[in-house]
């Protein structure tokens, strides 16, 4: 490789990195929200976030804009979280040592209700959790269907069943 080619490649890489950094700033809320739905542990959420960023970076250059960028971000992030969840199930579970004391815990009624809903959502299967997340993010049935790979009508049926399951506890 000549010096000219190296300089050109370096400049191109810098612009791609800047473009990706801007992309991450715009999409970080969505990425973090998806990751949060797959774990209660802050450290694990951050690990999922990093894994999703790596996968987004790997696919960034090949994104063909056949769908909305937000749909692609959801799909890649969900797939990252689902893959991590599957890997986690194969690993031996370590029992964390805790003091069972949280000095910053909120105990008001709203916080308890939100915590209870989050716990119920965590009990759902991975695909159902993803559907709930996207529904809570006000995505249309068409958008959810595009991310998950099912029909919009199937999204409606799944949401109905999920709601019933969440009400039962």
C-alpha positions as a printed Julia matrix, in Angstrom:
169×3 Matrix{Float64}:
   0.0     0.0    0.0
   1.39    3.39  -0.96
   1.52    6.37   1.36
  -1.21    8.09  -0.67
  -3.5     5.06  -0.3
  -2.78    4.91   3.42
  -3.62    8.62   3.88
  -6.82    8.24   1.83
  -7.85    5.14   3.83
  -7.06    6.91   7.1
  -9.15    9.95   6.14
 -12.04    7.75   5.05
 -11.86    5.75   8.27
 -11.86    8.94  10.36
 -15.0    10.21   8.61
 -16.72    6.85   9.07
 -15.81    6.86  12.76
 -17.17   10.4   13.17
 -20.36    9.43  11.34
 -20.77    6.34  13.54
 -20.14    8.38  16.7
 -22.95   10.75  15.66
 -25.17    7.78  14.86
 -24.54    6.36  18.36
 -25.36    9.72  19.99
 -28.68    9.74  18.12
 -29.56    6.1   18.84
 -28.08    5.53  22.31
 -31.41    5.91  24.09
 -33.01    3.21  21.95
 -30.01    0.89  22.32
 -29.89    1.36  26.09
 -33.65    0.85  26.47
 -33.53   -2.46  24.6
 -30.56   -3.6   26.7
 -32.31   -2.56  29.92
 -35.27   -4.8   29.1
 -32.95   -7.81  29.15
 -31.39   -7.3   32.57
 -31.92   -5.85  36.03
 -28.19   -5.54  36.64
 -26.59   -2.21  35.65
 -23.25   -3.82  34.87
 -24.9    -6.42  32.62
 -26.93   -3.71  30.87
 -23.68   -1.86  30.14
 -22.13   -5.09  28.81
 -25.15   -5.65  26.57
 -24.9    -2.04  25.4
 -21.24   -2.54  24.48
 -21.99   -5.8   22.68
 -24.75   -4.09  20.71
 -22.41   -1.24  19.76
 -19.81   -3.72  18.51
 -22.43   -5.47  16.38
 -23.8    -2.16  15.09
 -20.27   -1.1   14.15
 -19.68   -4.39  12.33
 -22.87   -3.97  10.33
 -22.77   -0.2    9.9
 -20.9    -0.24   6.59
 -23.19   -2.84   5.08
 -26.52   -1.29   6.14
 -28.44   -0.97   2.86
 -31.19    1.45   3.99
 -33.88   -1.03   2.9
 -35.59   -0.31   6.22
 -35.62    2.63   8.61
 -32.4     3.08  10.55
 -34.38    2.76  13.81
 -35.77   -0.61  12.73
 -32.25   -1.81  11.93
 -30.96   -0.56  15.3
 -33.74   -2.42  17.14
 -33.09   -5.6   15.18
 -29.31   -5.59  15.74
 -29.64   -4.65  19.41
 -32.34   -7.25  20.05
 -30.29   -9.92  18.33
 -27.27   -8.93  20.43
 -29.28   -9.18  23.65
 -30.92  -12.46  22.64
 -27.54  -13.97  21.72
 -26.1   -12.84  25.04
 -29.1   -14.31  26.88
 -28.57  -17.66  25.16
 -24.86  -17.64  26.01
 -25.69  -16.75  29.61
 -28.01  -19.73  29.93
 -25.17  -22.03  28.84
 -22.81  -20.63  31.49
 -22.76  -21.76  35.08
 -24.64  -19.24  37.2
 -22.53  -17.45  39.78
 -24.26  -16.27  42.93
 -23.37  -12.63  43.6
 -22.59  -11.61  47.16
 -24.87   -8.83  48.33
 -25.63   -7.14  51.61
 -29.35   -6.94  50.73
 -29.33   -3.26  51.6
 -30.01   -0.5   49.11
 -29.73    2.95  50.66
 -31.04    4.6   47.49
 -34.11    2.44  46.99
 -37.33    4.3   46.32
 -40.37    2.92  48.09
 -43.17    5.1   46.79
 -46.21    3.51  45.14
 -45.24    4.47  41.57
 -41.75    3.0   41.91
 -43.15   -0.22  43.37
 -45.63   -0.51  40.52
 -42.95    0.12  37.89
 -40.65   -2.41  39.56
 -43.47   -4.98  39.63
 -44.2    -4.43  35.93
 -40.5    -4.75  35.11
 -40.31   -8.02  37.07
 -43.31   -9.4   35.21
 -41.87   -8.38  31.85
 -38.57  -10.06  32.79
 -40.48  -13.36  33.17
 -41.66  -13.21  29.54
 -39.8   -14.94  26.75
 -37.21  -12.98  24.81
 -39.41  -12.28  21.78
 -42.37  -11.27  23.96
 -40.11   -8.9   25.95
 -38.93   -7.35  22.72
 -42.5    -6.86  21.5
 -43.53   -5.21  24.78
 -40.51   -2.93  24.66
 -41.25   -1.76  21.13
 -44.95   -1.32  21.95
 -44.01    0.8   24.98
 -41.79    2.84  22.66
 -44.93    3.57  20.57
 -43.7     1.68  17.53
 -46.42    0.72  15.06
 -47.41   -2.89  14.55
 -45.8    -2.68  11.09
 -42.49   -1.52  12.57
 -42.57   -4.18  15.3
 -43.36   -6.82  12.68
 -40.4    -5.68  10.56
 -38.01   -5.95  13.5
 -39.27   -9.3   14.79
 -39.96  -10.88  11.4
 -43.68  -11.63  11.83
 -46.87  -10.15  10.36
 -48.5    -7.05  11.87
 -51.62   -9.12  12.62
 -49.45  -11.6   14.54
 -48.02   -8.67  16.53
 -51.55   -7.73  17.6
 -52.35  -11.29  18.64
 -49.08  -11.61  20.57
 -49.62   -8.27  22.33
 -53.12   -9.33  23.4
 -51.77  -12.57  24.87
 -48.82  -10.81  26.5
 -51.12   -8.27  28.17
 -53.25  -11.1   29.55
 -50.14  -12.85  30.84
 -48.86   -9.64  32.51
 -52.18   -9.08  34.26
 -52.09  -12.6   35.71
 -48.66  -11.96  37.14
